[in-house]
PDB file of N, CA and C in Angstrom:
ATOM      1  N   MET V   1     117.368 106.743 125.937  1.00  0.00           N
ATOM      2  CA  MET V   1     116.489 107.664 125.247  1.00  0.00           C
ATOM      3  C   MET V   1     115.949 106.967 123.997  1.00  0.00           C
ATOM      4  N   LYS V   2     114.656 107.119 123.764  1.00  0.00           N
ATOM      5  CA  LYS V   2     114.009 106.558 122.571  1.00  0.00           C
ATOM      6  C   LYS V   2     113.564 107.695 121.671  1.00  0.00           C
ATOM      7  N   LYS V   3     113.753 107.496 120.366  1.00  0.00           N
ATOM      8  CA  LYS V   3     113.287 108.489 119.380  1.00  0.00           C
ATOM      9  C   LYS V   3     112.673 107.757 118.209  1.00  0.00           C
ATOM     10  N   THR V   4     111.753 108.436 117.538  1.00  0.00           N
ATOM     11  CA  THR V   4     111.101 107.894 116.343  1.00  0.00           C
ATOM     12  C   THR V   4     111.453 108.777 115.158  1.00  0.00           C
ATOM     13  N   TYR V   5     111.796 108.156 114.045  1.00  0.00           N
ATOM     14  CA  TYR V   5     112.194 108.866 112.829  1.00  0.00           C
ATOM     15  C   TYR V   5     111.328 108.417 111.658  1.00  0.00           C
ATOM     16  N   LYS V   6     111.060 109.335 110.749  1.00  0.00           N
ATOM     17  CA  LYS V   6     110.388 108.994 109.500  1.00  0.00           C
ATOM     18  C   LYS V   6     111.447 108.378 108.592  1.00  0.00           C
ATOM     19  N   ILE V   7     111.108 107.258 107.962  1.00  0.00           N
ATOM     20  CA  ILE V   7     112.058 106.557 107.096  1.00  0.00           C
ATOM     21  C   ILE V   7     111.354 106.166 105.801  1.00  0.00           C
ATOM     22  N   GLU V   8     112.087 106.181 104.713  1.00  0.00           N
ATOM     23  CA  GLU V   8     111.556 105.719 103.434  1.00  0.00           C
ATOM     24  C   GLU V   8     112.128 104.337 103.169  1.00  0.00           C
ATOM     25  N   VAL V   9     111.253 103.345 103.167  1.00  0.00           N
ATOM     26  CA  VAL V   9     111.654 101.964 102.913  1.00  0.00           C
ATOM     27  C   VAL V   9     110.658 101.349 101.934  1.00  0.00           C
ATOM     28  N   ASP V  10     111.161 100.578 100.958  1.00  0.00           N
ATOM     29  CA  ASP V  10     110.342 100.084  99.858  1.00  0.00           C
ATOM     30  C   ASP V  10     109.594  98.775 100.126  1.00  0.00           C
ATOM     31  N   CYS V  11     110.088  97.957 101.058  1.00  0.00           N
ATOM     32  CA  CYS V  11     109.401  96.684 101.296  1.00  0.00           C
ATOM     33  C   CYS V  11     109.660  96.194 102.716  1.00  0.00           C
ATOM     34  N   ALA V  12     108.847  95.255 103.158  1.00  0.00           N
ATOM     35  CA  ALA V  12     108.962  94.724 104.510  1.00  0.00           C
ATOM     36  C   ALA V  12     110.279  93.976 104.717  1.00  0.00           C
ATOM     37  N   ALA V  13     110.743  93.286 103.699  1.00  0.00           N
ATOM     38  CA  ALA V  13     112.008  92.546 103.817  1.00  0.00           C
ATOM     39  C   ALA V  13     113.176  93.520 104.031  1.00  0.00           C
ATOM     40  N   CYS V  14     113.161  94.615 103.295  1.00  0.00           N
ATOM     41  CA  CYS V  14     114.213  95.631 103.457  1.00  0.00           C
ATOM     42  C   CYS V  14     114.123  96.279 104.842  1.00  0.00           C
ATOM     43  N   ALA V  15     112.915  96.490 105.327  1.00  0.00           N
ATOM     44  CA  ALA V  15     112.727  97.074 106.657  1.00  0.00           C
ATOM     45  C   ALA V  15     113.381  96.191 107.713  1.00  0.00           C
ATOM     46  N   LEU V  16     113.211  94.878 107.593  1.00  0.00           N
ATOM     47  CA  LEU V  16     113.812  93.951 108.542  1.00  0.00           C
ATOM     48  C   LEU V  16     115.337  93.992 108.463  1.00  0.00           C
ATOM     49  N   LYS V  17     115.874  94.055 107.244  1.00  0.00           N
ATOM     50  CA  LYS V  17     117.325  94.128 107.072  1.00  0.00           C
ATOM     51  C   LYS V  17     117.885  95.433 107.644  1.00  0.00           C
ATOM     52  N   MET V  18     117.152  96.534 107.453  1.00  0.00           N
ATOM     53  CA  MET V  18     117.583  97.824 107.999  1.00  0.00           C
ATOM     54  C   MET V  18     117.553  97.804 109.522  1.00  0.00           C
ATOM     55  N   GLU V  19     116.547  97.161 110.061  1.00  0.00           N
ATOM     56  CA  GLU V  19     116.427  97.023 111.518  1.00  0.00           C
ATOM     57  C   GLU V  19     117.654  96.305 112.074  1.00  0.00           C
ATOM     58  N   GLU V  20     118.020  95.209 111.447  1.00  0.00           N
ATOM     59  CA  GLU V  20     119.198  94.447 111.886  1.00  0.00           C
ATOM     60  C   GLU V  20     120.474  95.271 111.732  1.00  0.00           C
ATOM     61  N   ALA V  21     120.588  96.015 110.629  1.00  0.00           N
ATOM     62  CA  ALA V  21     121.769  96.855 110.414  1.00  0.00           C
ATOM     63  C   ALA V  21     121.875  97.925 111.494  1.00  0.00           C
ATOM     64  N   ALA V  22     120.766  98.530 111.850  1.00  0.00           N
ATOM     65  CA  ALA V  22     120.754  99.575 112.876  1.00  0.00           C
ATOM     66  C   ALA V  22     121.144  99.009 114.238  1.00  0.00           C
ATOM     67  N   LYS V  23     120.676  97.816 114.550  1.00  0.00           N
ATOM     68  CA  LYS V  23     120.977  97.190 115.842  1.00  0.00           C
ATOM     69  C   LYS V  23     122.472  96.922 116.009  1.00  0.00           C
ATOM     70  N   ASN V  24     123.187  96.793 114.906  1.00  0.00           N
ATOM     71  CA  ASN V  24     124.616  96.501 114.955  1.00  0.00           C
ATOM     72  C   ASN V  24     125.485  97.743 115.147  1.00  0.00           C
ATOM     73  N   ILE V  25     124.876  98.913 115.159  1.00  0.00           N
ATOM     74  CA  ILE V  25     125.626 100.156 115.347  1.00  0.00           C
ATOM     75  C   ILE V  25     125.874 100.364 116.839  1.00  0.00           C
ATOM     76  N   GLN V  26     127.134 100.650 117.175  1.00  0.00           N
ATOM     77  CA  GLN V  26     127.471 100.893 118.574  1.00  0.00           C
ATOM     78  C   GLN V  26     126.716 102.120 119.079  1.00  0.00           C
ATOM     79  N   GLY V  27     126.084 101.990 120.235  1.00  0.00           N
ATOM     80  CA  GLY V  27     125.302 103.075 120.810  1.00  0.00           C
ATOM     81  C   GLY V  27     123.799 102.882 120.631  1.00  0.00           C
ATOM     82  N   VAL V  28     123.415 101.903 119.798  1.00  0.00           N
ATOM     83  CA  VAL V  28     121.997 101.587 119.595  1.00  0.00           C
ATOM     84  C   VAL V  28     121.646 100.399 120.485  1.00  0.00           C
ATOM     85  N   GLU V  29     120.727 100.617 121.415  1.00  0.00           N
ATOM     86  CA  GLU V  29     120.263  99.545 122.303  1.00  0.00           C
ATOM     87  C   GLU V  29     119.275  98.645 121.565  1.00  0.00           C
ATOM     88  N   SER V  30     118.323  99.275 120.847  1.00  0.00           N
ATOM     89  CA  SER V  30     117.350  98.512 120.074  1.00  0.00           C
ATOM     90  C   SER V  30     116.834  99.385 118.934  1.00  0.00           C
ATOM     91  N   ALA V  31     116.304  98.722 117.918  1.00  0.00           N
ATOM     92  CA  ALA V  31     115.753  99.439 116.764  1.00  0.00           C
ATOM     93  C   ALA V  31     114.632  98.605 116.155  1.00  0.00           C
ATOM     94  N   THR V  32     113.581  99.292 115.730  1.00  0.00           N
ATOM     95  CA  THR V  32     112.506  98.637 114.995  1.00  0.00           C
ATOM     96  C   THR V  32     112.160  99.514 113.797  1.00  0.00           C
ATOM     97  N   VAL V  33     111.923  98.871 112.667  1.00  0.00           N
ATOM     98  CA  VAL V  33     111.550  99.583 111.453  1.00  0.00           C
ATOM     99  C   VAL V  33     110.216  99.021 110.986  1.00  0.00           C
ATOM    100  N   SER V  34     109.235  99.909 110.778  1.00  0.00           N
ATOM    101  CA  SER V  34     107.923  99.496 110.303  1.00  0.00           C
ATOM    102  C   SER V  34     107.728  99.951 108.858  1.00  0.00           C
ATOM    103  N   PHE V  35     107.579  98.964 107.976  1.00  0.00           N
ATOM    104  CA  PHE V  35     107.305  99.272 106.575  1.00  0.00           C
ATOM    105  C   PHE V  35     105.933  99.934 106.442  1.00  0.00           C
ATOM    106  N   MET V  36     104.958  99.459 107.217  1.00  0.00           N
ATOM    107  CA  MET V  36     103.590  99.968 107.115  1.00  0.00           C
ATOM    108  C   MET V  36     103.486 101.443 107.523  1.00  0.00           C
ATOM    109  N   THR V  37     104.148 101.830 108.600  1.00  0.00           N
ATOM    110  CA  THR V  37     104.048 103.218 109.074  1.00  0.00           C
ATOM    111  C   THR V  37     105.183 104.095 108.570  1.00  0.00           C
ATOM    112  N   GLN V  38     106.196 103.470 107.938  1.00  0.00           N
ATOM    113  CA  GLN V  38     107.372 104.192 107.440  1.00  0.00           C
ATOM    114  C   GLN V  38     108.072 104.933 108.587  1.00  0.00           C
ATOM    115  N   LYS V  39     108.233 104.217 109.715  1.00  0.00           N
ATOM    116  CA  LYS V  39     108.876 104.804 110.887  1.00  0.00           C
ATOM    117  C   LYS V  39     109.942 103.862 111.440  1.00  0.00           C
ATOM    118  N   MET V  40     110.981 104.480 111.989  1.00  0.00           N
ATOM    119  CA  MET V  40     112.043 103.751 112.669  1.00  0.00           C
ATOM    120  C   MET V  40     112.091 104.238 114.107  1.00  0.00           C
ATOM    121  N   LYS V  41     112.028 103.310 115.053  1.00  0.00           N
ATOM    122  CA  LYS V  41     112.150 103.646 116.468  1.00  0.00           C
ATOM    123  C   LYS V  41     113.507 103.158 116.940  1.00  0.00           C
ATOM    124  N   VAL V  42     114.254 104.050 117.572  1.00  0.00           N
ATOM    125  CA  VAL V  42     115.601 103.729 118.030  1.00  0.00           C
ATOM    126  C   VAL V  42     115.717 104.053 119.513  1.00  0.00           C
ATOM    127  N   GLU V  43     116.269 103.121 120.255  1.00  0.00           N
ATOM    128  CA  GLU V  43     116.592 103.365 121.657  1.00  0.00           C
ATOM    129  C   GLU V  43     118.119 103.440 121.749  1.00  0.00           C
ATOM    130  N   PHE V  44     118.593 104.569 122.267  1.00  0.00           N
ATOM    131  CA  PHE V  44     120.026 104.812 122.357  1.00  0.00           C
ATOM    132  C   PHE V  44     120.576 104.399 123.714  1.00  0.00           C
ATOM    133  N   ALA V  45     121.851 104.020 123.739  1.00  0.00           N
ATOM    134  CA  ALA V  45     122.535 103.707 124.990  1.00  0.00           C
ATOM    135  C   ALA V  45     122.703 104.995 125.793  1.00  0.00           C
ATOM    136  N   GLU V  46     122.855 104.846 127.085  1.00  0.00           N
ATOM    137  CA  GLU V  46     123.052 105.987 127.983  1.00  0.00           C
ATOM    138  C   GLU V  46     124.263 106.809 127.538  1.00  0.00           C
ATOM    139  N   GLY V  47     124.059 108.109 127.374  1.00  0.00           N
ATOM    140  CA  GLY V  47     125.145 109.017 127.005  1.00  0.00           C
ATOM    141  C   GLY V  47     125.544 108.991 125.538  1.00  0.00           C
ATOM    142  N   ALA V  48     124.800 108.274 124.715  1.00  0.00           N
ATOM    143  CA  ALA V  48     125.132 108.166 123.291  1.00  0.00           C
ATOM    144  C   ALA V  48     124.849 109.481 122.568  1.00  0.00           C
ATOM    145  N   GLU V  49     125.657 109.775 121.547  1.00  0.00           N
ATOM    146  CA  GLU V  49     125.473 110.967 120.725  1.00  0.00           C
ATOM    147  C   GLU V  49     124.511 110.640 119.584  1.00  0.00           C
ATOM    148  N   GLU V  50     123.274 111.046 119.762  1.00  0.00           N
ATOM    149  CA  GLU V  50     122.196 110.695 118.835  1.00  0.00           C
ATOM    150  C   GLU V  50     122.516 111.036 117.382  1.00  0.00           C
ATOM    151  N   GLU V  51     122.906 112.264 117.105  1.00  0.00           N
ATOM    152  CA  GLU V  51     123.134 112.690 115.717  1.00  0.00           C
ATOM    153  C   GLU V  51     124.250 111.885 115.056  1.00  0.00           C
ATOM    154  N   LYS V  52     125.326 111.666 115.767  1.00  0.00           N
ATOM    155  CA  LYS V  52     126.468 110.907 115.242  1.00  0.00           C
ATOM    156  C   LYS V  52     126.053 109.465 114.939  1.00  0.00           C
ATOM    157  N   ILE V  53     125.305 108.866 115.861  1.00  0.00           N
ATOM    158  CA  ILE V  53     124.867 107.483 115.692  1.00  0.00           C
ATOM    159  C   ILE V  53     123.896 107.360 114.522  1.00  0.00           C
ATOM    160  N   MET V  54     122.975 108.319 114.394  1.00  0.00           N
ATOM    161  CA  MET V  54     121.993 108.243 113.313  1.00  0.00           C
ATOM    162  C   MET V  54     122.643 108.392 111.938  1.00  0.00           C
ATOM    163  N   LYS V  55     123.730 109.109 111.843  1.00  0.00           N
ATOM    164  CA  LYS V  55     124.465 109.186 110.568  1.00  0.00           C
ATOM    165  C   LYS V  55     125.020 107.812 110.216  1.00  0.00           C
ATOM    166  N   GLN V  56     125.498 107.082 111.226  1.00  0.00           N
ATOM    167  CA  GLN V  56     126.006 105.723 111.005  1.00  0.00           C
ATOM    168  C   GLN V  56     124.864 104.771 110.650  1.00  0.00           C
ATOM    169  N   VAL V  57     123.719 104.954 111.299  1.00  0.00           N
ATOM    170  CA  VAL V  57     122.545 104.130 110.998  1.00  0.00           C
ATOM    171  C   VAL V  57     122.111 104.356 109.549  1.00  0.00           C
ATOM    172  N   LEU V  58     122.061 105.612 109.130  1.00  0.00           N
ATOM    173  CA  LEU V  58     121.672 105.916 107.739  1.00  0.00           C
ATOM    174  C   LEU V  58     122.635 105.267 106.754  1.00  0.00           C
ATOM    175  N   LYS V  59     123.920 105.356 107.037  1.00  0.00           N
ATOM    176  CA  LYS V  59     124.933 104.754 106.160  1.00  0.00           C
ATOM    177  C   LYS V  59     124.714 103.238 106.058  1.00  0.00           C
ATOM    178  N   ALA V  60     124.442 102.595 107.198  1.00  0.00           N
ATOM    179  CA  ALA V  60     124.202 101.145 107.214  1.00  0.00           C
ATOM    180  C   ALA V  60     122.924 100.798 106.446  1.00  0.00           C
ATOM    181  N   CYS V  61     121.887 101.609 106.606  1.00  0.00           N
ATOM    182  CA  CYS V  61     120.620 101.359 105.911  1.00  0.00           C
ATOM    183  C   CYS V  61     120.754 101.554 104.410  1.00  0.00           C
ATOM    184  N   LYS V  62     121.588 102.497 103.989  1.00  0.00           N
ATOM    185  CA  LYS V  62     121.798 102.727 102.560  1.00  0.00           C
ATOM    186  C   LYS V  62     122.513 101.554 101.903  1.00  0.00           C
ATOM    187  N   LYS V  63     123.224 100.745 102.683  1.00  0.00           N
ATOM    188  CA  LYS V  63     123.848  99.536 102.139  1.00  0.00           C
ATOM    189  C   LYS V  63     122.770  98.502 101.802  1.00  0.00           C
ATOM    190  N   VAL V  64     121.664  98.539 102.547  1.00  0.00           N
ATOM    191  CA  VAL V  64     120.537  97.635 102.289  1.00  0.00           C
ATOM    192  C   VAL V  64     119.700  98.160 101.132  1.00  0.00           C
ATOM    193  N   GLU V  65     119.373  99.437 101.185  1.00  0.00           N
ATOM    194  CA  GLU V  65     118.528 100.082 100.182  1.00  0.00           C
ATOM    195  C   GLU V  65     119.133 101.461  99.872  1.00  0.00           C
ATOM    196  N   PRO V  66     119.861 101.569  98.759  1.00  0.00           N
ATOM    197  CA  PRO V  66     120.606 102.801  98.459  1.00  0.00           C
ATOM    198  C   PRO V  66     119.778 104.081  98.429  1.00  0.00           C
ATOM    199  N   ASP V  67     118.487 104.002  98.129  1.00  0.00           N
ATOM    200  CA  ASP V  67     117.670 105.218  98.077  1.00  0.00           C
ATOM    201  C   ASP V  67     116.937 105.496  99.399  1.00  0.00           C
ATOM    202  N   CYS V  68     117.327 104.808 100.449  1.00  0.00           N
ATOM    203  CA  CYS V  68     116.721 104.997 101.771  1.00  0.00           C
ATOM    204  C   CYS V  68     117.002 106.406 102.292  1.00  0.00           C
ATOM    205  N   GLU V  69     116.021 106.981 102.941  1.00  0.00           N
ATOM    206  CA  GLU V  69     116.191 108.280 103.604  1.00  0.00           C
ATOM    207  C   GLU V  69     115.604 108.195 105.005  1.00  0.00           C
ATOM    208  N   ILE V  70     116.301 108.803 105.961  1.00  0.00           N
ATOM    209  CA  ILE V  70     115.810 108.883 107.334  1.00  0.00           C
ATOM    210  C   ILE V  70     115.769 110.360 107.693  1.00  0.00           C
ATOM    211  N   CYS V  71     114.622 110.818 108.139  1.00  0.00           N
ATOM    212  CA  CYS V  71     114.451 112.215 108.561  1.00  0.00           C
ATOM    213  C   CYS V  71     115.063 112.358 109.944  1.00  0.00           C
ATOM    214  N   ILE V  72     116.305 112.812 110.011  1.00  0.00           N
ATOM    215  CA  ILE V  72     117.038 112.899 111.277  1.00  0.00           C
ATOM    216  C   ILE V  72     116.715 114.169 112.039  1.00  0.00           C
ATOM    217  N   SER V  73     116.474 115.252 111.354  1.00  0.00           N
ATOM    218  CA  SER V  73     116.228 116.519 112.073  1.00  0.00           C
ATOM    219  C   SER V  73     114.770 116.721 112.376  1.00  0.00           C
TER     220      SER V  73
END
């Protein structure tokens, strides 16, 4: 399953770091973060719990940029 989320990211370098952080979360097949569109696209593994995984993704992204926000709902 693929989903797109609105994300607040301050620069392209941070977007790339957040993308890599998201890819390292178990249950995430792939992730792309666009600084220009302020969107994150995530492809989840089969049977993955989207909400639980996105909380982990947000936590990982906040390590890159503490004021990062992802519109999960």
